[in-house]
Structures are given as structure tokens and as C-alpha cells.
Amino acid sequence: MDYRERQVVVTGGTGALGAAVVGALVASGAICHVPWRDEREAERFAYRDHGQVKLCGPIDLTSETPLRQFYDGVPDLWASIQIAGGFAMSPVAKTDKAALMHLLDMNLVSCFLCCSAAVNGIALSGKGGRIVNVAARHGLEWRGGEGLVAYAASKAAVAALTVALSEEVAKHDILVNAVAPSIMDTPTNRAAMPKADYAVWPKVEEVAATILFLASPENKVTRGAVVPVYGKS
């Protein structure tokens, strides 16, 4: 896939999946704009000194004004990939409004605001573009959401946002899709589940490959898809 001279925003780009996406993008010629919030994560980001990567932060993705300013500073925006999000487990009876709103902010609100800013940014170029969001398996398979109802609801909302937005902006040649990973093979997930069979978990590089296609100029027809990326799990 040819991303030469393509300007791409990757939120959550300093995380495990984000770094895999950024690495694949720069290898394909893209210029990546990566907003960060966690300074420690930004400092250990493998691509922080790469010539095709522009780190910008700290930026709160739920704060509309600085987020708009960030997107306004990206010239000829081609694609925006929303990987930033959060996870938490707790039964409904022990989940208060603050915890629910925190998950909605991390997953739905940040994604919505980035999509809004991206649509405006892509429209300025007049060349069309791509948007890719990250939902989750539990956002598609709700019956598996026992013990993490608030999280499942927030990711289901990301899936609904993706499909609805894809219908709204297709006429502007902006194709909107999402991936829905199961648990991915990351150091954090391995530490949380030391007895799991890691071999069946999708690798971040594999999930990144699907994202790269959906965000690429080679994707000419796929829109409104929420693609399961479960591996063998």
C-alpha cells in the first residue's frame, strides 16, 4: 500500500496497537501525526524521533478546542485512525455514573470529536480520505459483556457511530470503517492473564495490517464495516 506523502493522524499512537500502526504507516511512506497525553508513554515511543512522525501533546481528546487546533494544524489530511480508548471491568451494581462517564469519554466522546475534526480537515483538501475507528468484540457481541457492561456499551456506541457516519460522508469520498479486536497479544494483556493461550490472540501487527488497508487509497469501496479481528480467539 502506497501512503507516500499522505498525512495521517493516529490517536493512541504511542500504545501497543498504535505503535504497530505508526510503524506500518511510516514504512509505507506516510507522515504520521500522533497526539499524546501520557508523557511517560510518549518518551518511550519507539518512533518519537522518526522523521515521518510528528508527536504533539499533551492533548486531551475529549477537549474540543485543543483537539480542533491540533487537526487544523495537519495539512492535506488524508486519514484519521482512532485507536485511543480505555478498558475497565466492574459489575453494573458497582459501576457508578462517574465510572460510566469515564468510559464513554475515553471511547465514544474521544472518537466522536476526532471523527468530527477529521471530516472537516479532510474536506479542506477536497481529495477525499479515510477514517478508521477501533470498536471491540464486546461492542459487537454484547452477550459476552458480563462484568464489563459499561465498556461493552461504550464500544457498541463506537460501532454505531462508525456505521452512521459512513453513510453521512460517503458522498464526499470519505470512507469510514472500524475494526473490532478481541483481546490482543500485548505485554499488558499477558501480564493480566498469565495462564492464557497467547498463540490464539491476534497480534498487534496483524490488526494493524487490517487498519492500514481500510485507511489506504487502495480501499476504494469498503465503508460502514466493523471488521472483526479476532484471530483464533
XYZ file of C-alpha atoms in Angstrom:
233
model
C 0.000 0.000 0.000
C 1.313 3.367 -1.048
C 0.996 6.108 1.565
C 3.731 8.335 0.177
C 3.149 11.963 1.205
C -0.165 11.038 2.880
C -0.833 12.870 6.136
C -2.387 10.569 8.754
C -3.487 11.215 12.326
C -3.144 8.259 14.715
C -4.657 8.763 18.162
C -3.365 6.333 20.749
C -0.314 6.039 18.521
C 2.094 5.632 21.427
C 0.339 2.481 22.703
C 0.904 -1.124 21.647
C -1.511 -1.248 18.703
C -0.872 2.401 17.863
C 2.868 1.912 17.586
C 2.317 -1.060 15.261
C 0.063 1.087 13.081
C 2.515 4.007 13.046
C 5.395 1.670 12.191
C 3.491 0.172 9.280
C 2.391 3.599 8.054
C 5.864 5.137 8.015
C 7.186 2.042 6.251
C 4.566 2.734 3.576
C 5.602 6.381 3.258
C 3.008 8.148 5.423
C 3.604 11.183 7.581
C 2.055 10.436 10.975
C 0.687 12.999 13.419
C 0.430 11.453 16.874
C -1.277 13.326 19.720
C -0.235 12.115 23.164
C -1.474 12.555 26.721
C 0.784 10.304 28.796
C 4.292 11.800 28.882
C 5.945 8.564 30.011
C 4.371 6.658 27.135
C 5.438 9.370 24.686
C 9.007 9.249 25.979
C 9.360 5.523 25.356
C 7.559 5.642 21.993
C 9.781 3.836 19.504
C 9.117 6.298 16.674
C 9.380 9.554 18.631
C 12.485 10.654 16.694
C 11.431 9.315 13.298
C 11.479 11.938 10.569
C 7.996 10.987 9.372
C 6.411 11.160 12.830
C 5.195 14.353 14.477
C 4.353 13.998 18.177
C 2.036 16.635 19.599
C 0.880 16.999 23.170
C -0.276 16.771 25.748
C -3.741 16.762 24.174
C -6.963 15.707 25.866
C -9.023 14.053 23.125
C -12.238 14.941 24.959
C -11.405 18.661 24.993
C -12.846 20.095 21.802
C -10.886 23.333 21.322
C -7.304 21.968 21.580
C -8.342 18.933 19.562
C -9.680 21.120 16.752
C -6.490 23.173 16.841
C -4.427 20.009 16.506
C -6.389 18.819 13.453
C -6.306 22.304 11.931
C -2.508 22.081 12.034
C -2.398 18.943 9.867
C -2.030 19.935 6.188
C -3.894 17.973 3.498
C -5.263 15.422 5.961
C -5.849 12.073 4.278
C -6.831 9.790 7.137
C -7.590 9.719 10.840
C -7.238 6.494 12.811
C -8.820 6.498 16.263
C -7.066 3.928 18.460
C -7.143 5.821 21.768
C -9.568 4.370 24.278
C -9.846 2.655 27.602
C -10.981 -0.522 29.338
C -12.436 -1.273 32.749
C -14.286 -4.157 34.348
C -16.955 -3.960 37.031
C -20.472 -5.311 37.521
C -23.321 -2.865 36.945
C -24.220 -2.826 40.645
C -20.752 -1.480 41.433
C -20.432 0.916 38.494
C -21.370 4.497 39.337
C -22.107 7.347 36.956
C -18.552 8.684 37.157
C -17.123 5.337 36.043
C -19.633 5.080 33.197
C -18.945 8.612 32.006
C -15.200 7.979 32.166
C -15.515 5.027 29.781
C -17.840 6.956 27.496
C -15.341 9.838 27.413
C -12.389 7.571 26.666
C -14.132 5.533 23.991
C -17.145 7.295 22.478
C -16.562 11.014 23.082
C -12.905 11.000 22.021
C -13.767 9.027 18.885
C -16.722 11.283 18.017
C -14.742 14.506 18.399
C -11.811 13.153 16.386
C -14.152 11.994 13.626
C -15.798 15.423 13.546
C -12.464 17.222 13.332
C -11.214 14.744 10.735
C -14.236 15.196 8.476
C -13.635 18.937 8.476
C -9.908 18.504 7.886
C -10.326 16.044 5.035
C -12.980 18.248 3.423
C -10.495 21.126 3.201
C -8.260 19.113 0.885
C -11.152 18.265 -1.435
C -9.448 14.967 -2.236
C -11.465 12.617 -0.053
C -9.988 10.471 2.683
C -10.437 7.704 5.198
C -11.470 7.299 8.829
C -10.877 4.115 10.837
C -12.138 3.628 14.395
C -11.459 0.888 16.912
C -14.501 -0.785 18.452
C -14.192 -4.122 20.273
C -15.510 -7.649 20.179
C -17.684 -6.891 23.201
C -19.128 -3.958 21.287
C -20.462 -6.423 18.709
C -21.115 -9.494 20.839
C -22.983 -7.988 23.775
C -23.832 -11.314 25.407
C -20.147 -11.709 26.203
C -20.166 -8.475 28.193
C -20.897 -9.890 31.637
C -18.863 -7.948 34.165
C -17.971 -5.178 31.730
C -21.332 -3.790 30.677
C -20.250 -0.131 30.658
C -17.242 -0.930 28.490
C -19.318 -3.016 26.071
C -21.874 -0.214 25.771
C -19.195 2.398 25.082
C -17.623 0.298 22.334
C -21.029 -0.595 20.850
C -21.575 3.147 20.559
C -18.296 3.458 18.623
C -19.536 0.799 16.204
C -22.863 2.626 15.730
C -21.054 5.938 15.244
C -18.879 4.368 12.561
C -21.739 2.958 10.504
C -23.914 6.079 10.773
C -21.023 8.401 9.880
C -20.077 6.267 6.901
C -23.492 6.975 5.375
C -23.227 10.686 6.075
C -19.860 11.362 4.434
C -19.613 8.788 1.636
C -20.758 11.422 -0.868
C -17.601 13.370 -0.027
C -15.401 10.336 -0.813
C -14.654 9.811 2.874
C -14.856 6.105 3.665
C -15.429 5.292 7.331
C -14.838 1.866 8.858
C -13.802 0.257 12.135
C -12.044 -2.823 13.405
C -13.291 -4.790 16.393
C -10.437 -6.671 18.080
C -10.743 -9.397 20.624
C -8.070 -9.399 23.326
C -4.766 -8.653 21.578
C -1.332 -10.068 22.310
C 0.317 -7.221 24.225
C 2.623 -7.207 27.265
C -0.135 -5.648 29.377
C -2.678 -8.313 28.434
C -0.178 -11.099 29.011
C 0.554 -9.737 32.481
C -3.179 -9.569 33.245
C -3.815 -13.142 32.006
C -0.617 -15.116 32.649
C -2.269 -18.522 32.087
C -3.948 -17.668 28.763
C -3.073 -19.242 25.426
C -1.341 -16.269 23.779
C -0.975 -18.134 20.492
C -4.670 -17.655 19.655
C -4.686 -13.916 20.362
C -4.378 -11.621 17.337
C -1.022 -9.859 17.154
C -0.997 -6.075 17.037
C 0.854 -6.189 13.711
C -1.960 -8.312 12.247
C -4.645 -5.920 13.441
C -2.548 -3.023 12.148
C -2.482 -4.596 8.685
C -6.278 -4.564 8.524
C -6.378 -0.943 9.686
C -3.797 0.013 7.064
C -5.886 -1.382 4.250
C -9.083 0.307 5.417
C -7.284 3.671 5.675
C -5.445 3.309 2.369
C -6.109 4.736 -1.088
C -6.341 1.108 -2.240
C -9.590 0.793 -0.295
C -11.979 2.252 -2.839
C -15.312 0.661 -1.893
C -15.407 -0.602 1.706
C -17.337 1.650 4.070
C -19.622 1.185 7.057
C -17.865 -2.036 8.048
C -16.988 -3.029 11.594
C -14.439 -5.726 10.860
C -13.903 -8.486 13.445
C -10.180 -9.041 14.041
C -10.305 -11.921 16.471
C -7.510 -14.174 15.288
C -8.226 -17.649 16.622
C -9.617 -16.466 19.946
